[in-house]
Amino acid sequence: MTLKLSVIGTGYLGATHAACMASMGFQVIGFDTEQSKIDLLSKGKVPFYEPDLEELLDKQIKSRRLTFTKDINDLTDCDVHFICVGTPQVKGGIAADLTYVNAALESVAKIVKIGALVVGKSTVPVGTAEKLRNRLIEINPKSDLAWNPEFLREGFAVEDTLKPNRLVVGVTNDNAEEILKKVYAINLKEGTPWVRADLPTSELVKVAANSFLATKISLINAMAEVCEAAGGDVTVLAKAIGYDPRIGNRFLQAGIGFGGGCLPKDIRAFMARAEELGAQQAVKFLKEIDEINLRARQRIIELVRKDLANNLQGKKVSILGAAFKPDSDDVRDSPALDIAAQIQAAGAIVTVHDPKAIENAQKRFPALKFSEGINETLQGSNIVLHLTEWKIYREIDPVNAKALVQNAIIIDGRNALDRELWLKAGWKFRALGRTHV
Ligand code: UDX
């Protein structure tokens, strides 16, 4: 008999997981406390931008394998419950806020049937899974809890969920692993590596992976700083070190650094948790990683100041990109938006363009001016900042763009534009970590 699954929390992670599991043939019911989300998802509409997700979701809704509800009692007959709620940074601190995870566990604990498995997918501080499992068993002794961290990237969420590069399961017994093997039977058949771990290791895998990725980005951004001081070019340096297979060429794009709803808050929550465990020394380097990352934002503002004779007052600054990365409308901790807001606070007249993230950006920074058109954004500009590497920005013709601006100066905050092309068109071209021409 096919398993019946529930997915608790329908954000990026939950909505994607629910649609993908339904597409694998399971009967899936998504639960959320927000009625507006349930209404949209039930109509096959995704409340955020994620390539390929809406088509997949719509198809699963129409096939009736996927439904959504606000009533937790609708989940009673499910065999497996996935907890996919958010764990944001606490207000006024660096630790993770576990309010939603705890609430999800309390709700599900009351309705789980005998033999059902609750599976946490949210990113949590190590030790959380064991606490949640104890609480679940206290309320409902004939159920069990496992941990199954998620590694999906925004912009590739569907692909990463359907074809993960590994599956990690934190379990306390064989039965829980067997249930999860049934859930992921298709992936296992396709040869996806399967890693069985204990609960704390499975929680740590996620934060260790994110710490590594953040470190890789900050390492290259630190090299960018040295390149600037020494007259080198970090893009050439990255290419050269990336040929070493032990290093690899991915995640070595120097620029304004990492943002989003995961890397920044995950490394901070990791530091907070390590301190509680008395292991703060071991992850002290993450503070440096965070600082290098935040410094990149200041360094680009310095470049802007230099080019505008140290006076931003009344200068027209055009910003290309608001999302924390391309192919996403997510602006959580977006370096691009942070820079835009700081430049505006220094007195400049800032216009921000983004193909997908304007609505979200506007909610976060209502005082910033946003524009739907690239040409309109560039019109009369004193300086242009390329801060999110959307493909459409690489397609801008520098010759045409030059006719629109007042001063042809561009700063490539992502090292993604063709420098030679812009120079040939007569632009002053600046970039982090590259010798300035
Ligand atoms: C990340 C992890 O990659 C994913 O495995 C985890 O599940 C969630 O966190 P995501 O937040 O979607 O995923 O974004 P990611 O693609 O990792 O990029 C994070 C940030 O790093 C972005 O702001 C991006 O612009 C920046 N970045 C990435 C760089 O500055 N340079 C790079 O070379 C790569």
PDB file of C-alpha atoms in Angstrom, residues 192-313:
ATOM      1  CA  THR A 192      21.227   8.414  -4.767  1.00  0.00           C
ATOM      2  CA  PRO A 193      23.774   7.957  -1.950  1.00  0.00           C
ATOM      3  CA  TRP A 194      22.063   7.106   1.352  1.00  0.00           C
ATOM      4  CA  VAL A 195      23.666   8.094   4.640  1.00  0.00           C
ATOM      5  CA  ARG A 196      22.258   6.699   7.886  1.00  0.00           C
ATOM      6  CA  ALA A 197      23.258   8.726  10.899  1.00  0.00           C
ATOM      7  CA  ASP A 198      22.222   9.266  14.493  1.00  0.00           C
ATOM      8  CA  LEU A 199      20.012  12.256  15.267  1.00  0.00           C
ATOM      9  CA  PRO A 200      22.736  14.776  16.261  1.00  0.00           C
ATOM     10  CA  THR A 201      24.953  13.917  13.281  1.00  0.00           C
ATOM     11  CA  SER A 202      22.066  14.355  10.851  1.00  0.00           C
ATOM     12  CA  GLU A 203      21.355  17.818  12.283  1.00  0.00           C
ATOM     13  CA  LEU A 204      25.044  18.722  12.110  1.00  0.00           C
ATOM     14  CA  VAL A 205      25.415  17.599   8.480  1.00  0.00           C
ATOM     15  CA  LYS A 206      23.242  20.488   7.376  1.00  0.00           C
ATOM     16  CA  VAL A 207      25.035  23.216   9.314  1.00  0.00           C
ATOM     17  CA  ALA A 208      28.435  21.752   8.482  1.00  0.00           C
ATOM     18  CA  ALA A 209      27.573  21.833   4.757  1.00  0.00           C
ATOM     19  CA  ASN A 210      26.326  25.421   4.968  1.00  0.00           C
ATOM     20  CA  SER A 211      29.399  26.438   6.996  1.00  0.00           C
ATOM     21  CA  PHE A 212      31.637  24.948   4.315  1.00  0.00           C
ATOM     22  CA  LEU A 213      29.800  26.777   1.516  1.00  0.00           C
ATOM     23  CA  ALA A 214      29.876  30.074   3.424  1.00  0.00           C
ATOM     24  CA  THR A 215      33.591  29.565   4.102  1.00  0.00           C
ATOM     25  CA  LYS A 216      34.299  28.946   0.437  1.00  0.00           C
ATOM     26  CA  ILE A 217      32.572  32.196  -0.550  1.00  0.00           C
ATOM     27  CA  SER A 218      34.273  34.213   2.183  1.00  0.00           C
ATOM     28  CA  LEU A 219      37.652  32.683   1.323  1.00  0.00           C
ATOM     29  CA  ILE A 220      37.380  33.956  -2.236  1.00  0.00           C
ATOM     30  CA  ASN A 221      36.092  37.327  -1.006  1.00  0.00           C
ATOM     31  CA  ALA A 222      39.077  37.562   1.348  1.00  0.00           C
ATOM     32  CA  MET A 223      41.331  36.840  -1.657  1.00  0.00           C
ATOM     33  CA  ALA A 224      39.461  39.611  -3.496  1.00  0.00           C
ATOM     34  CA  GLU A 225      40.501  42.039  -0.769  1.00  0.00           C
ATOM     35  CA  VAL A 226      44.125  40.933  -1.075  1.00  0.00           C
ATOM     36  CA  CYS A 227      43.946  41.130  -4.879  1.00  0.00           C
ATOM     37  CA  GLU A 228      42.737  44.709  -4.618  1.00  0.00           C
ATOM     38  CA  ALA A 229      45.598  45.601  -2.295  1.00  0.00           C
ATOM     39  CA  ALA A 230      48.192  43.834  -4.430  1.00  0.00           C
ATOM     40  CA  GLY A 231      46.880  44.702  -7.891  1.00  0.00           C
ATOM     41  CA  GLY A 232      45.701  41.184  -8.752  1.00  0.00           C
ATOM     42  CA  ASP A 233      42.541  39.812 -10.329  1.00  0.00           C
ATOM     43  CA  VAL A 234      40.411  37.504  -8.181  1.00  0.00           C
ATOM     44  CA  THR A 235      38.459  36.086 -11.135  1.00  0.00           C
ATOM     45  CA  VAL A 236      41.674  34.741 -12.657  1.00  0.00           C
ATOM     46  CA  LEU A 237      42.817  33.536  -9.246  1.00  0.00           C
ATOM     47  CA  ALA A 238      39.502  31.680  -8.693  1.00  0.00           C
ATOM     48  CA  LYS A 239      39.735  30.056 -12.101  1.00  0.00           C
ATOM     49  CA  ALA A 240      43.281  28.930 -11.424  1.00  0.00           C
ATOM     50  CA  ILE A 241      42.671  27.422  -7.981  1.00  0.00           C
ATOM     51  CA  GLY A 242      39.376  25.883  -9.123  1.00  0.00           C
ATOM     52  CA  TYR A 243      41.179  23.512 -11.494  1.00  0.00           C
ATOM     53  CA  ASP A 244      42.486  21.655  -8.455  1.00  0.00           C
ATOM     54  CA  PRO A 245      39.809  18.968  -7.962  1.00  0.00           C
ATOM     55  CA  ARG A 246      40.322  19.131  -4.210  1.00  0.00           C
ATOM     56  CA  ILE A 247      39.182  22.762  -4.338  1.00  0.00           C
ATOM     57  CA  GLY A 248      36.719  22.692  -7.258  1.00  0.00           C
ATOM     58  CA  ASN A 249      35.543  25.707  -9.229  1.00  0.00           C
ATOM     59  CA  ARG A 250      32.046  26.125  -7.784  1.00  0.00           C
ATOM     60  CA  PHE A 251      31.139  28.638  -5.089  1.00  0.00           C
ATOM     61  CA  LEU A 252      34.239  30.683  -5.868  1.00  0.00           C
ATOM     62  CA  GLN A 253      32.423  33.660  -7.365  1.00  0.00           C
ATOM     63  CA  ALA A 254      33.816  36.708  -5.578  1.00  0.00           C
ATOM     64  CA  GLY A 255      31.525  39.669  -5.088  1.00  0.00           C
ATOM     65  CA  ILE A 256      29.138  41.162  -2.553  1.00  0.00           C
ATOM     66  CA  GLY A 257      28.836  37.844  -0.752  1.00  0.00           C
ATOM     67  CA  PHE A 258      26.176  35.492   0.503  1.00  0.00           C
ATOM     68  CA  GLY A 259      22.693  36.313   1.730  1.00  0.00           C
ATOM     69  CA  GLY A 260      19.328  34.605   1.743  1.00  0.00           C
ATOM     70  CA  GLY A 261      17.261  32.774   4.307  1.00  0.00           C
ATOM     71  CA  CYS A 262      19.867  30.076   5.034  1.00  0.00           C
ATOM     72  CA  LEU A 263      23.629  30.634   4.974  1.00  0.00           C
ATOM     73  CA  PRO A 264      23.825  33.808   7.130  1.00  0.00           C
ATOM     74  CA  LYS A 265      21.389  32.714   9.821  1.00  0.00           C
ATOM     75  CA  ASP A 266      22.575  29.095   9.816  1.00  0.00           C
ATOM     76  CA  ILE A 267      26.205  29.931  10.547  1.00  0.00           C
ATOM     77  CA  ARG A 268      25.130  32.342  13.287  1.00  0.00           C
ATOM     78  CA  ALA A 269      22.792  29.802  14.889  1.00  0.00           C
ATOM     79  CA  PHE A 270      25.620  27.258  14.699  1.00  0.00           C
ATOM     80  CA  MET A 271      27.926  29.601  16.629  1.00  0.00           C
ATOM     81  CA  ALA A 272      25.223  30.175  19.251  1.00  0.00           C
ATOM     82  CA  ARG A 273      24.599  26.450  19.677  1.00  0.00           C
ATOM     83  CA  ALA A 274      28.313  25.574  19.784  1.00  0.00           C
ATOM     84  CA  GLU A 275      28.729  28.074  22.605  1.00  0.00           C
ATOM     85  CA  GLU A 276      25.940  26.392  24.569  1.00  0.00           C
ATOM     86  CA  LEU A 277      27.750  23.094  24.065  1.00  0.00           C
ATOM     87  CA  GLY A 278      31.082  24.556  25.179  1.00  0.00           C
ATOM     88  CA  ALA A 279      32.514  24.062  21.663  1.00  0.00           C
ATOM     89  CA  GLN A 280      32.666  27.742  20.698  1.00  0.00           C
ATOM     90  CA  GLN A 281      36.396  27.590  19.966  1.00  0.00           C
ATOM     91  CA  ALA A 282      35.786  25.041  17.191  1.00  0.00           C
ATOM     92  CA  VAL A 283      33.541  27.352  15.165  1.00  0.00           C
ATOM     93  CA  LYS A 284      35.080  30.687  16.097  1.00  0.00           C
ATOM     94  CA  PHE A 285      36.247  30.989  12.483  1.00  0.00           C
ATOM     95  CA  LEU A 286      32.613  31.384  11.410  1.00  0.00           C
ATOM     96  CA  LYS A 287      32.583  34.831  13.001  1.00  0.00           C
ATOM     97  CA  GLU A 288      35.389  35.798  10.648  1.00  0.00           C
ATOM     98  CA  ILE A 289      33.471  34.251   7.723  1.00  0.00           C
ATOM     99  CA  ASP A 290      30.443  36.373   8.628  1.00  0.00           C
ATOM    100  CA  GLU A 291      32.588  39.501   8.964  1.00  0.00           C
ATOM    101  CA  ILE A 292      34.346  39.019   5.605  1.00  0.00           C
ATOM    102  CA  ASN A 293      30.915  38.533   4.078  1.00  0.00           C
ATOM    103  CA  LEU A 294      29.447  41.708   5.548  1.00  0.00           C
ATOM    104  CA  ARG A 295      32.635  43.656   4.705  1.00  0.00           C
ATOM    105  CA  ALA A 296      32.081  42.990   0.995  1.00  0.00           C
ATOM    106  CA  ARG A 297      28.941  45.145   1.189  1.00  0.00           C
ATOM    107  CA  GLN A 298      30.930  48.009   2.707  1.00  0.00           C
ATOM    108  CA  ARG A 299      33.726  47.625   0.161  1.00  0.00           C
ATOM    109  CA  ILE A 300      31.347  48.153  -2.706  1.00  0.00           C
ATOM    110  CA  ILE A 301      29.925  51.255  -1.052  1.00  0.00           C
ATOM    111  CA  GLU A 302      33.534  52.502  -0.751  1.00  0.00           C
ATOM    112  CA  LEU A 303      33.952  52.006  -4.512  1.00  0.00           C
ATOM    113  CA  VAL A 304      30.797  54.020  -5.137  1.00  0.00           C
ATOM    114  CA  ARG A 305      32.055  56.811  -2.886  1.00  0.00           C
ATOM    115  CA  LYS A 306      35.425  56.870  -4.647  1.00  0.00           C
ATOM    116  CA  ASP A 307      33.791  57.238  -8.032  1.00  0.00           C
ATOM    117  CA  LEU A 308      31.381  59.917  -6.875  1.00  0.00           C
ATOM    118  CA  ALA A 309      34.049  62.126  -5.268  1.00  0.00           C
ATOM    119  CA  ASN A 310      33.035  60.977  -1.782  1.00  0.00           C
ATOM    120  CA  ASN A 311      29.686  62.706  -2.033  1.00  0.00           C
ATOM    121  CA  LEU A 312      26.561  60.648  -2.560  1.00  0.00           C
ATOM    122  CA  GLN A 313      24.177  63.516  -1.840  1.00  0.00           C
TER     123      GLN A 313
END
